[in-house]
Amino acid sequence: MASNSRQKYGSSGSRRPQAAGRGPASSRSLGGSAPPARRAPSAGRAGAPGRGARGNARTPNPSAYRAIPGGRAASSAGRSARASQGRSPQAYAAPRMSSVRVGDLDRAARNDRARKTYRRHVVRLAILAAVVLTLAVGAAVLYFSDAFRIEEVQVEGVEHLTTTEMEALAGVPSGTTLLRVDAGAIEQNLLRDAWVKSVTVNRVFPNTLQIVITERTVAAVVEVPTQSATSTQPWAIASDGMWLMAIPDQDSELGQSISQQIYEDAASVLHITDVPYGTSPETGAFCTDENVNNALDIVAGMTTSLADQVVLVKATDAESTKLTLDNGVEIAFGKAEDIREKERVCLEIMEQNPGSVAYINVRVVDRPTWRAL
């Protein structure tokens, strides 16, 4: 029985394809003239793989992986089974691989930077809002307080308006402050006066209100016929054609109450006479009489020494407008056209005939005439 068992175990351990020209393994084990067979793998090396028939490659031995009851392989298998019972299937799973595009990384970085920038902007806006709110509350408290109360009003550039007239025109409220004063309303009040051409109101802290005025100047005094046509009323008119005021008698009560600069100007400017009946001037309105406007345009357009010699303009009709010089010479000037050429001709005639010219006609400038004394 022992011999048979060893033969069977050896036969199963040496189980492989037969080589060409060789007999079966059973014939070799019984003895005979056959060449000795190779030694079969021992039972101790049952787990080593054998060699194939066509080369040196070894094939696994099925009996080497067979579990032996009570052996070390079974114990190892038991330990492995017990260890695996406490682990989840994911513990033995291979790590998952994920692919991330470079664009996704850039997008994530941009989003992160955008969030940080947004948070910074929110913080800055919150700080700015708090500062603005604080300033607004402080300004409101200061605005309604009595700080910067107006204690002095300075007026500059006024010659034809008195202090009393200025106070009435400006209308600065009593007890107001530099913060609450309505500078626009003061400017509008002053511009209603014909003498005021422009005005600027300045706040000079802590308690001074400064009013700077640019006045219109008297360009001429127009002798306007009264309604009865028996006398004339002198009116001051500005260079832009605005009627400034009717000039009262200087010795009258009204004449004593107005600025005396008005009378000084009236004495130094030219007078426009022979104005047609029906001319109706109005303070603060622009002159609409074309005869008066023509006379003003002539005087305003002169650029030579002749302008300083004119003392009187007769404005009966634009075509026949006459100038009277301080030396008594009369000039039929006509319309306010070719003013510089007409000046040149008049000056040339008077230079060529000094002291002997009484009348010059330059209404047609290329055919001038003159008359001696």
mmCIF file of C-alpha atoms in Angstrom:
data_model
loop_
_atom_site.group_PDB
_atom_site.id
_atom_site.type_symbol
_atom_site.label_atom_id
_atom_site.label_comp_id
_atom_site.label_asym_id
_atom_site.label_seq_id
_atom_site.Cartn_x
_atom_site.Cartn_y
_atom_site.Cartn_z
ATOM 1 C CA MET A 1 0.000 0.000 0.000
ATOM 2 C CA ALA A 2 2.855 2.328 0.712
ATOM 3 C CA SER A 3 4.455 1.606 -2.614
ATOM 4 C CA ASN A 4 1.273 2.238 -4.477
ATOM 5 C CA SER A 5 0.691 5.563 -2.715
ATOM 6 C CA ARG A 6 4.152 6.877 -3.563
ATOM 7 C CA GLN A 7 3.792 5.952 -7.148
ATOM 8 C CA LYS A 8 0.460 7.676 -7.450
ATOM 9 C CA TYR A 9 1.761 10.891 -5.804
ATOM 10 C CA GLY A 10 4.827 10.846 -7.997
ATOM 11 C CA SER A 11 2.743 10.277 -11.070
ATOM 12 C CA SER A 12 0.491 13.198 -10.278
ATOM 13 C CA GLY A 13 3.518 15.470 -9.512
ATOM 14 C CA SER A 14 5.222 14.595 -12.821
ATOM 15 C CA ARG A 15 2.217 15.038 -14.997
ATOM 16 C CA ARG A 16 3.368 16.853 -18.226
ATOM 17 C CA PRO A 17 3.469 16.161 -21.984
ATOM 18 C CA GLN A 18 5.658 13.327 -23.161
ATOM 19 C CA ALA A 19 8.759 14.063 -25.185
ATOM 20 C CA ALA A 20 9.222 12.635 -28.643
ATOM 21 C CA GLY A 21 10.847 9.189 -28.645
ATOM 22 C CA ARG A 22 10.205 8.522 -24.996
ATOM 23 C CA GLY A 23 7.861 6.027 -23.421
ATOM 24 C CA PRO A 24 5.312 6.574 -20.710
ATOM 25 C CA ALA A 25 6.459 7.163 -17.169
ATOM 26 C CA SER A 26 4.855 3.906 -15.954
ATOM 27 C CA SER A 27 7.136 1.816 -18.135
ATOM 28 C CA ARG A 28 10.207 3.548 -16.766
ATOM 29 C CA SER A 29 9.199 2.941 -13.154
ATOM 30 C CA LEU A 30 8.935 -0.867 -13.713
ATOM 31 C CA GLY A 31 12.538 -1.286 -14.777
ATOM 32 C CA GLY A 32 13.886 -2.259 -18.143
ATOM 33 C CA SER A 33 16.282 -1.156 -20.756
ATOM 34 C CA ALA A 34 14.846 2.355 -21.227
ATOM 35 C CA PRO A 35 17.102 5.291 -20.363
ATOM 36 C CA PRO A 36 16.673 6.668 -16.918
ATOM 37 C CA ALA A 37 13.960 9.242 -16.582
ATOM 38 C CA ARG A 38 14.377 12.662 -15.083
ATOM 39 C CA ARG A 39 13.625 12.962 -11.437
ATOM 40 C CA ALA A 40 10.141 14.099 -10.730
ATOM 41 C CA PRO A 41 9.736 17.115 -8.446
ATOM 42 C CA SER A 42 9.721 16.157 -4.880
ATOM 43 C CA ALA A 43 6.757 16.629 -2.649
ATOM 44 C CA GLY A 44 8.612 19.384 -0.814
ATOM 45 C CA ARG A 45 8.747 21.479 -4.053
ATOM 46 C CA ALA A 46 5.224 20.827 -5.114
ATOM 47 C CA GLY A 47 4.498 24.593 -5.288
ATOM 48 C CA ALA A 48 7.289 25.285 -7.840
ATOM 49 C CA PRO A 49 6.177 25.451 -11.414
ATOM 50 C CA GLY A 50 7.344 22.802 -13.836
ATOM 51 C CA ARG A 51 8.875 23.146 -17.289
ATOM 52 C CA GLY A 52 6.896 22.707 -20.457
ATOM 53 C CA ALA A 53 7.593 20.233 -23.193
ATOM 54 C CA ARG A 54 8.734 22.820 -25.745
ATOM 55 C CA GLY A 55 10.973 25.058 -23.641
ATOM 56 C CA ASN A 56 12.122 26.061 -20.249
ATOM 57 C CA ALA A 57 8.923 27.842 -19.245
ATOM 58 C CA ARG A 58 7.385 26.347 -16.154
ATOM 59 C CA THR A 59 3.680 25.632 -15.737
ATOM 60 C CA PRO A 60 2.032 25.999 -12.369
ATOM 61 C CA ASN A 61 1.376 22.825 -10.451
ATOM 62 C CA PRO A 62 -2.315 22.623 -9.509
ATOM 63 C CA SER A 63 -1.530 20.632 -6.406
ATOM 64 C CA ALA A 64 0.735 23.412 -5.096
ATOM 65 C CA TYR A 65 -2.205 25.780 -4.597
ATOM 66 C CA ARG A 66 -4.504 23.195 -3.011
ATOM 67 C CA ALA A 67 -5.575 24.096 0.541
ATOM 68 C CA ILE A 68 -4.284 21.633 3.139
ATOM 69 C CA PRO A 69 -6.663 21.181 6.099
ATOM 70 C CA GLY A 70 -5.000 22.471 9.241
ATOM 71 C CA GLY A 71 -1.976 23.710 7.332
ATOM 72 C CA ARG A 72 -0.314 27.120 7.224
ATOM 73 C CA ALA A 73 -2.056 28.048 3.990
ATOM 74 C CA ALA A 74 -5.443 27.585 5.597
ATOM 75 C CA SER A 75 -4.407 29.659 8.578
ATOM 76 C CA SER A 76 -3.233 32.439 6.301
ATOM 77 C CA ALA A 77 -6.437 32.311 4.371
ATOM 78 C CA GLY A 78 -8.446 32.484 7.576
ATOM 79 C CA ARG A 79 -6.562 35.505 8.778
ATOM 80 C CA SER A 80 -7.075 37.196 5.465
ATOM 81 C CA ALA A 81 -10.801 36.477 5.552
ATOM 82 C CA ARG A 82 -11.136 37.794 9.094
ATOM 83 C CA ALA A 83 -9.187 40.936 8.274
ATOM 84 C CA SER A 84 -11.256 41.575 5.203
ATOM 85 C CA GLN A 85 -14.492 41.399 7.172
ATOM 86 C CA GLY A 86 -13.801 44.773 8.863
ATOM 87 C CA ARG A 87 -12.965 46.607 5.682
ATOM 88 C CA SER A 88 -15.306 48.055 3.148
ATOM 89 C CA PRO A 89 -15.067 47.117 -0.498
ATOM 90 C CA GLN A 90 -13.831 50.610 -1.263
ATOM 91 C CA ALA A 91 -10.702 49.926 0.787
ATOM 92 C CA TYR A 92 -9.582 47.374 -1.779
ATOM 93 C CA ALA A 93 -10.754 49.355 -4.769
ATOM 94 C CA ALA A 94 -8.174 51.009 -6.970
ATOM 95 C CA PRO A 95 -7.863 54.825 -6.556
ATOM 96 C CA ARG A 96 -10.073 56.719 -8.934
ATOM 97 C CA MET A 97 -8.342 58.880 -11.505
ATOM 98 C CA SER A 98 -9.929 62.178 -12.584
ATOM 99 C CA SER A 99 -8.854 64.529 -15.325
ATOM 100 C CA VAL A 100 -8.935 68.345 -14.837
ATOM 101 C CA ARG A 101 -8.504 70.733 -17.713
ATOM 102 C CA VAL A 102 -6.118 73.706 -17.434
ATOM 103 C CA GLY A 103 -9.007 76.025 -18.336
ATOM 104 C CA ASP A 104 -10.961 74.778 -15.307
ATOM 105 C CA LEU A 105 -8.027 75.593 -13.017
ATOM 106 C CA ASP A 106 -7.703 79.074 -14.522
ATOM 107 C CA ARG A 107 -11.446 79.622 -14.176
ATOM 108 C CA ALA A 108 -11.363 78.583 -10.540
ATOM 109 C CA ALA A 109 -8.438 80.922 -9.852
ATOM 110 C CA ARG A 110 -10.232 83.778 -11.582
ATOM 111 C CA ASN A 111 -13.396 83.124 -9.618
ATOM 112 C CA ASP A 112 -11.417 83.136 -6.391
ATOM 113 C CA ARG A 113 -9.726 86.420 -7.269
ATOM 114 C CA ALA A 114 -13.077 87.905 -8.283
ATOM 115 C CA ARG A 115 -14.603 86.943 -4.930
ATOM 116 C CA LYS A 116 -11.707 88.512 -3.048
ATOM 117 C CA THR A 117 -11.912 91.692 -5.159
ATOM 118 C CA TYR A 118 -15.658 91.883 -4.620
ATOM 119 C CA ARG A 119 -15.205 91.576 -0.854
ATOM 120 C CA ARG A 120 -12.603 94.367 -0.902
ATOM 121 C CA HIS A 121 -14.945 96.619 -2.887
ATOM 122 C CA VAL A 122 -17.798 95.907 -0.490
ATOM 123 C CA VAL A 123 -15.606 96.828 2.474
ATOM 124 C CA ARG A 124 -14.442 100.034 0.798
ATOM 125 C CA LEU A 125 -17.961 101.028 -0.132
ATOM 126 C CA ALA A 126 -19.103 100.397 3.414
ATOM 127 C CA ILE A 127 -16.327 102.600 4.776
ATOM 128 C CA LEU A 128 -17.074 105.302 2.222
ATOM 129 C CA ALA A 129 -20.780 105.205 3.027
ATOM 130 C CA ALA A 130 -20.019 105.572 6.718
ATOM 131 C CA VAL A 131 -17.747 108.558 6.078
ATOM 132 C CA VAL A 132 -20.318 110.222 3.809
ATOM 133 C CA LEU A 133 -23.066 109.665 6.335
ATOM 134 C CA THR A 134 -20.943 111.168 9.098
ATOM 135 C CA LEU A 135 -20.115 114.205 6.982
ATOM 136 C CA ALA A 136 -23.755 114.655 5.968
ATOM 137 C CA VAL A 137 -24.924 114.594 9.561
ATOM 138 C CA GLY A 138 -22.214 117.046 10.581
ATOM 139 C CA ALA A 139 -23.039 119.366 7.682
ATOM 140 C CA ALA A 140 -26.744 119.310 8.539
ATOM 141 C CA VAL A 141 -26.040 120.202 12.141
ATOM 142 C CA LEU A 142 -23.708 123.003 11.072
ATOM 143 C CA TYR A 143 -26.162 124.283 8.454
ATOM 144 C CA PHE A 144 -28.993 124.788 10.925
ATOM 145 C CA SER A 145 -26.789 126.257 13.625
ATOM 146 C CA ASP A 146 -25.915 129.927 14.108
ATOM 147 C CA ALA A 147 -22.315 129.407 13.065
ATOM 148 C CA PHE A 148 -20.933 131.796 10.428
ATOM 149 C CA ARG A 149 -23.574 134.429 11.031
ATOM 150 C CA ILE A 150 -23.247 137.324 8.537
ATOM 151 C CA GLU A 151 -21.917 140.336 10.363
ATOM 152 C CA GLU A 152 -20.615 142.395 7.430
ATOM 153 C CA VAL A 153 -21.677 142.950 3.807
ATOM 154 C CA GLN A 154 -18.975 144.310 1.493
ATOM 155 C CA VAL A 155 -19.993 145.873 -1.835
ATOM 156 C CA GLU A 156 -17.461 146.507 -4.600
ATOM 157 C CA GLY A 157 -17.722 148.153 -8.028
ATOM 158 C CA VAL A 158 -20.650 150.475 -7.274
ATOM 159 C CA GLU A 159 -20.549 154.150 -8.316
ATOM 160 C CA HIS A 160 -24.070 154.979 -9.437
ATOM 161 C CA LEU A 161 -25.982 153.274 -6.609
ATOM 162 C CA THR A 162 -26.022 154.434 -3.003
ATOM 163 C CA THR A 163 -25.618 152.236 0.045
ATOM 164 C CA THR A 164 -29.300 152.543 0.844
ATOM 165 C CA GLU A 165 -30.244 151.469 -2.674
ATOM 166 C CA MET A 166 -27.858 148.518 -2.491
ATOM 167 C CA GLU A 167 -29.263 147.294 0.813
ATOM 168 C CA ALA A 168 -32.789 147.474 -0.537
ATOM 169 C CA LEU A 169 -31.839 145.693 -3.752
ATOM 170 C CA ALA A 170 -29.740 142.919 -2.205
ATOM 171 C CA GLY A 171 -32.295 142.031 0.454
ATOM 172 C CA VAL A 172 -29.869 140.093 2.668
ATOM 173 C CA PRO A 173 -32.005 138.613 5.499
ATOM 174 C CA SER A 174 -31.108 139.758 8.990
ATOM 175 C CA GLY A 175 -29.518 137.105 11.187
ATOM 176 C CA THR A 176 -28.812 134.674 8.365
ATOM 177 C CA THR A 177 -25.548 132.780 8.056
ATOM 178 C CA LEU A 178 -23.102 132.279 5.230
ATOM 179 C CA LEU A 179 -24.327 128.703 4.885
ATOM 180 C CA ARG A 180 -28.030 129.518 4.681
ATOM 181 C CA VAL A 181 -27.878 132.744 2.636
ATOM 182 C CA ASP A 182 -29.386 132.437 -0.864
ATOM 183 C CA ALA A 183 -26.673 133.905 -3.070
ATOM 184 C CA GLY A 184 -28.671 133.248 -6.261
ATOM 185 C CA ALA A 185 -31.634 135.243 -4.994
ATOM 186 C CA ILE A 186 -29.362 138.172 -4.112
ATOM 187 C CA GLU A 187 -27.864 138.137 -7.599
ATOM 188 C CA GLN A 188 -31.299 138.126 -9.223
ATOM 189 C CA ASN A 189 -32.462 141.012 -7.031
ATOM 190 C CA LEU A 190 -29.481 143.137 -8.017
ATOM 191 C CA LEU A 191 -29.739 142.313 -11.732
ATOM 192 C CA ARG A 192 -33.186 143.871 -11.787
ATOM 193 C CA ASP A 193 -31.547 147.279 -11.538
ATOM 194 C CA ALA A 194 -30.580 148.822 -14.876
ATOM 195 C CA TRP A 195 -27.201 149.994 -13.584
ATOM 196 C CA VAL A 196 -26.095 146.431 -12.703
ATOM 197 C CA LYS A 197 -24.604 144.578 -15.653
ATOM 198 C CA SER A 198 -23.294 141.561 -13.724
ATOM 199 C CA VAL A 199 -22.937 140.542 -10.089
ATOM 200 C CA THR A 200 -21.062 137.928 -8.063
ATOM 201 C CA VAL A 201 -21.795 137.009 -4.443
ATOM 202 C CA ASN A 202 -18.905 135.530 -2.447
ATOM 203 C CA ARG A 203 -18.883 134.025 1.041
ATOM 204 C CA VAL A 204 -15.833 135.154 2.990
ATOM 205 C CA PHE A 205 -15.629 133.069 6.131
ATOM 206 C CA PRO A 206 -16.173 133.391 8.974
ATOM 207 C CA ASN A 207 -18.781 136.201 8.772
ATOM 208 C CA THR A 208 -18.473 138.406 5.658
ATOM 209 C CA LEU A 209 -20.665 138.457 2.550
ATOM 210 C CA GLN A 210 -18.950 140.045 -0.452
ATOM 211 C CA ILE A 211 -20.936 141.463 -3.385
ATOM 212 C CA VAL A 212 -18.949 142.377 -6.503
ATOM 213 C CA ILE A 213 -20.873 144.406 -9.100
ATOM 214 C CA THR A 214 -20.023 145.432 -12.645
ATOM 215 C CA GLU A 215 -22.020 148.516 -13.576
ATOM 216 C CA ARG A 216 -23.105 149.827 -16.935
ATOM 217 C CA THR A 217 -21.595 153.148 -17.886
ATOM 218 C CA VAL A 218 -23.343 156.175 -19.335
ATOM 219 C CA ALA A 219 -22.656 156.318 -23.062
ATOM 220 C CA ALA A 220 -24.843 159.356 -23.827
ATOM 221 C CA VAL A 221 -27.602 161.558 -22.525
ATOM 222 C CA VAL A 222 -30.673 161.558 -24.756
ATOM 223 C CA GLU A 223 -32.946 164.612 -24.759
ATOM 224 C CA VAL A 224 -36.341 162.934 -25.053
ATOM 225 C CA PRO A 225 -39.373 165.140 -25.861
ATOM 226 C CA THR A 226 -42.002 165.212 -23.143
ATOM 227 C CA GLN A 227 -45.608 164.376 -23.814
ATOM 228 C CA SER A 228 -46.451 168.040 -24.195
ATOM 229 C CA ALA A 229 -43.553 168.461 -26.640
ATOM 230 C CA THR A 230 -42.758 171.752 -24.980
ATOM 231 C CA SER A 231 -39.605 170.529 -23.249
ATOM 232 C CA THR A 232 -37.219 167.579 -23.092
ATOM 233 C CA GLN A 233 -36.253 165.133 -20.375
ATOM 234 C CA PRO A 234 -32.618 163.977 -20.232
ATOM 235 C CA TRP A 235 -32.229 160.206 -20.080
ATOM 236 C CA ALA A 236 -29.003 158.317 -19.369
ATOM 237 C CA ILE A 237 -28.440 155.501 -21.842
ATOM 238 C CA ALA A 238 -25.749 152.798 -21.768
ATOM 239 C CA SER A 239 -23.516 151.741 -24.632
ATOM 240 C CA ASP A 240 -25.558 148.539 -25.092
ATOM 241 C CA GLY A 241 -28.723 150.615 -25.643
ATOM 242 C CA MET A 242 -30.339 150.101 -22.216
ATOM 243 C CA TRP A 243 -32.184 153.050 -20.725
ATOM 244 C CA LEU A 244 -30.581 153.627 -17.324
ATOM 245 C CA MET A 245 -32.724 156.331 -15.747
ATOM 246 C CA ALA A 246 -34.321 159.707 -16.214
ATOM 247 C CA ILE A 247 -31.914 162.270 -14.797
ATOM 248 C CA PRO A 248 -33.719 164.624 -12.375
ATOM 249 C CA ASP A 249 -32.752 168.178 -11.679
ATOM 250 C CA GLN A 250 -29.644 168.105 -9.552
ATOM 251 C CA ASP A 251 -31.021 170.684 -7.136
ATOM 252 C CA SER A 252 -34.226 168.768 -6.525
ATOM 253 C CA GLU A 253 -34.828 166.515 -3.538
ATOM 254 C CA LEU A 254 -34.587 163.445 -5.736
ATOM 255 C CA GLY A 255 -31.411 164.777 -7.336
ATOM 256 C CA GLN A 256 -29.807 165.117 -3.919
ATOM 257 C CA SER A 257 -30.694 161.555 -2.920
ATOM 258 C CA ILE A 258 -29.085 159.765 -5.866
ATOM 259 C CA SER A 259 -25.395 159.231 -6.574
ATOM 260 C CA GLN A 260 -23.682 162.402 -7.734
ATOM 261 C CA GLN A 261 -21.535 160.343 -10.078
ATOM 262 C CA ILE A 262 -24.504 160.296 -12.452
ATOM 263 C CA TYR A 263 -24.278 164.067 -12.968
ATOM 264 C CA GLU A 264 -20.544 163.920 -13.478
ATOM 265 C CA ASP A 265 -20.969 161.309 -16.207
ATOM 266 C CA ALA A 266 -23.802 163.257 -17.825
ATOM 267 C CA ALA A 267 -21.606 166.323 -18.123
ATOM 268 C CA SER A 268 -18.728 164.440 -19.775
ATOM 269 C CA VAL A 269 -20.585 162.356 -22.384
ATOM 270 C CA LEU A 270 -22.200 163.453 -25.630
ATOM 271 C CA HIS A 271 -25.835 164.465 -25.875
ATOM 272 C CA ILE A 272 -28.264 163.143 -28.449
ATOM 273 C CA THR A 273 -30.824 165.761 -29.436
ATOM 274 C CA ASP A 274 -33.595 166.285 -31.989
ATOM 275 C CA VAL A 275 -35.079 162.910 -31.126
ATOM 276 C CA PRO A 276 -38.437 162.359 -32.889
ATOM 277 C CA TYR A 277 -41.545 162.895 -30.822
ATOM 278 C CA GLY A 278 -43.070 159.698 -29.525
ATOM 279 C CA THR A 279 -39.871 158.111 -28.236
ATOM 280 C CA SER A 280 -40.846 156.412 -24.962
ATOM 281 C CA PRO A 281 -37.861 155.308 -22.855
ATOM 282 C CA GLU A 282 -38.314 152.931 -19.909
ATOM 283 C CA THR A 283 -35.791 152.177 -17.184
ATOM 284 C CA GLY A 284 -34.217 148.760 -17.643
ATOM 285 C CA ALA A 285 -35.521 148.375 -21.216
ATOM 286 C CA PHE A 286 -33.456 148.468 -24.397
ATOM 287 C CA CYS A 287 -33.926 151.365 -26.783
ATOM 288 C CA THR A 288 -36.001 150.529 -29.860
ATOM 289 C CA ASP A 289 -35.701 153.887 -31.630
ATOM 290 C CA GLU A 290 -33.455 153.318 -34.645
ATOM 291 C CA ASN A 291 -32.420 156.979 -34.854
ATOM 292 C CA VAL A 292 -31.038 156.901 -31.310
ATOM 293 C CA ASN A 293 -29.437 153.495 -31.882
ATOM 294 C CA ASN A 294 -27.812 154.743 -35.089
ATOM 295 C CA ALA A 295 -26.287 157.651 -33.188
ATOM 296 C CA LEU A 296 -24.955 155.293 -30.518
ATOM 297 C CA ASP A 297 -23.491 152.955 -33.136
ATOM 298 C CA ILE A 298 -21.633 155.834 -34.783
ATOM 299 C CA VAL A 299 -20.038 157.014 -31.553
ATOM 300 C CA ALA A 300 -19.258 153.482 -30.379
ATOM 301 C CA GLY A 301 -17.669 152.596 -33.738
ATOM 302 C CA MET A 302 -15.248 155.533 -33.865
ATOM 303 C CA THR A 303 -11.604 154.634 -33.255
ATOM 304 C CA THR A 304 -9.736 157.867 -33.961
ATOM 305 C CA SER A 305 -9.345 161.178 -32.147
ATOM 306 C CA LEU A 306 -12.558 162.354 -33.795
ATOM 307 C CA ALA A 307 -14.591 160.362 -31.225
ATOM 308 C CA ASP A 308 -13.237 162.504 -28.388
ATOM 309 C CA GLN A 309 -14.284 165.702 -30.176
ATOM 310 C CA VAL A 310 -17.970 164.787 -30.602
ATOM 311 C CA VAL A 311 -20.196 166.565 -28.080
ATOM 312 C CA LEU A 312 -23.593 166.478 -29.743
ATOM 313 C CA VAL A 313 -25.498 164.174 -32.104
ATOM 314 C CA LYS A 314 -28.707 165.174 -33.854
ATOM 315 C CA ALA A 315 -30.773 162.038 -34.403
ATOM 316 C CA THR A 316 -33.776 163.367 -36.302
ATOM 317 C CA ASP A 317 -33.313 160.739 -38.990
ATOM 318 C CA ALA A 318 -30.731 158.027 -39.530
ATOM 319 C CA GLU A 319 -29.902 159.278 -43.044
ATOM 320 C CA SER A 320 -29.326 162.800 -41.838
ATOM 321 C CA THR A 321 -27.584 162.145 -38.510
ATOM 322 C CA LYS A 322 -25.249 165.066 -37.704
ATOM 323 C CA LEU A 323 -22.323 165.269 -35.354
ATOM 324 C CA THR A 324 -21.191 168.475 -33.679
ATOM 325 C CA LEU A 325 -17.560 168.710 -32.591
ATOM 326 C CA ASP A 326 -16.196 170.661 -29.655
ATOM 327 C CA ASN A 327 -14.749 173.238 -32.082
ATOM 328 C CA GLY A 328 -18.195 173.876 -33.570
ATOM 329 C CA VAL A 329 -17.718 171.968 -36.844
ATOM 330 C CA GLU A 330 -20.822 170.026 -38.002
ATOM 331 C CA ILE A 331 -20.509 166.707 -39.823
ATOM 332 C CA ALA A 332 -23.330 165.162 -41.831
ATOM 333 C CA PHE A 333 -22.405 161.600 -41.006
ATOM 334 C CA GLY A 334 -25.499 159.660 -42.070
ATOM 335 C CA LYS A 335 -25.869 155.969 -41.242
ATOM 336 C CA ALA A 336 -23.411 154.025 -39.138
ATOM 337 C CA GLU A 337 -21.630 152.605 -42.202
ATOM 338 C CA ASP A 338 -17.994 152.902 -43.291
ATOM 339 C CA ILE A 339 -17.314 154.637 -40.000
ATOM 340 C CA ARG A 340 -13.515 154.439 -40.108
ATOM 341 C CA GLU A 341 -13.330 155.715 -43.698
ATOM 342 C CA LYS A 342 -15.630 158.633 -42.868
ATOM 343 C CA GLU A 343 -13.432 159.489 -39.878
ATOM 344 C CA ARG A 344 -10.314 159.489 -42.051
ATOM 345 C CA VAL A 345 -11.900 161.814 -44.624
ATOM 346 C CA CYS A 346 -13.110 164.268 -41.962
ATOM 347 C CA LEU A 347 -9.725 164.419 -40.255
ATOM 348 C CA GLU A 348 -7.931 164.891 -43.582
ATOM 349 C CA ILE A 349 -10.186 167.799 -44.612
ATOM 350 C CA MET A 350 -9.701 169.546 -41.252
ATOM 351 C CA GLU A 351 -5.915 169.043 -41.373
ATOM 352 C CA GLN A 352 -5.676 170.470 -44.884
ATOM 353 C CA ASN A 353 -7.860 173.446 -43.963
ATOM 354 C CA PRO A 354 -7.110 174.244 -40.309
ATOM 355 C CA GLY A 355 -9.512 176.651 -38.651
ATOM 356 C CA SER A 356 -11.495 177.306 -41.814
ATOM 357 C CA VAL A 357 -13.925 174.340 -41.966
ATOM 358 C CA ALA A 358 -17.474 174.834 -40.739
ATOM 359 C CA TYR A 359 -19.334 171.878 -42.311
ATOM 360 C CA ILE A 360 -18.414 168.448 -43.746
ATOM 361 C CA ASN A 361 -20.697 166.020 -45.551
ATOM 362 C CA VAL A 362 -19.508 162.387 -45.664
ATOM 363 C CA ARG A 363 -22.837 160.639 -46.040
ATOM 364 C CA VAL A 364 -21.462 159.408 -49.386
ATOM 365 C CA VAL A 365 -17.911 158.754 -48.347
ATOM 366 C CA ASP A 366 -16.381 158.575 -51.847
ATOM 367 C CA ARG A 367 -17.874 162.007 -52.747
ATOM 368 C CA PRO A 368 -17.285 164.151 -49.641
ATOM 369 C CA THR A 369 -18.015 167.885 -49.564
ATOM 370 C CA TRP A 370 -17.167 170.594 -47.080
ATOM 371 C CA ARG A 371 -17.911 174.236 -46.487
ATOM 372 C CA ALA A 372 -15.715 176.922 -45.019
ATOM 373 C CA LEU A 373 -16.651 179.452 -42.379
#
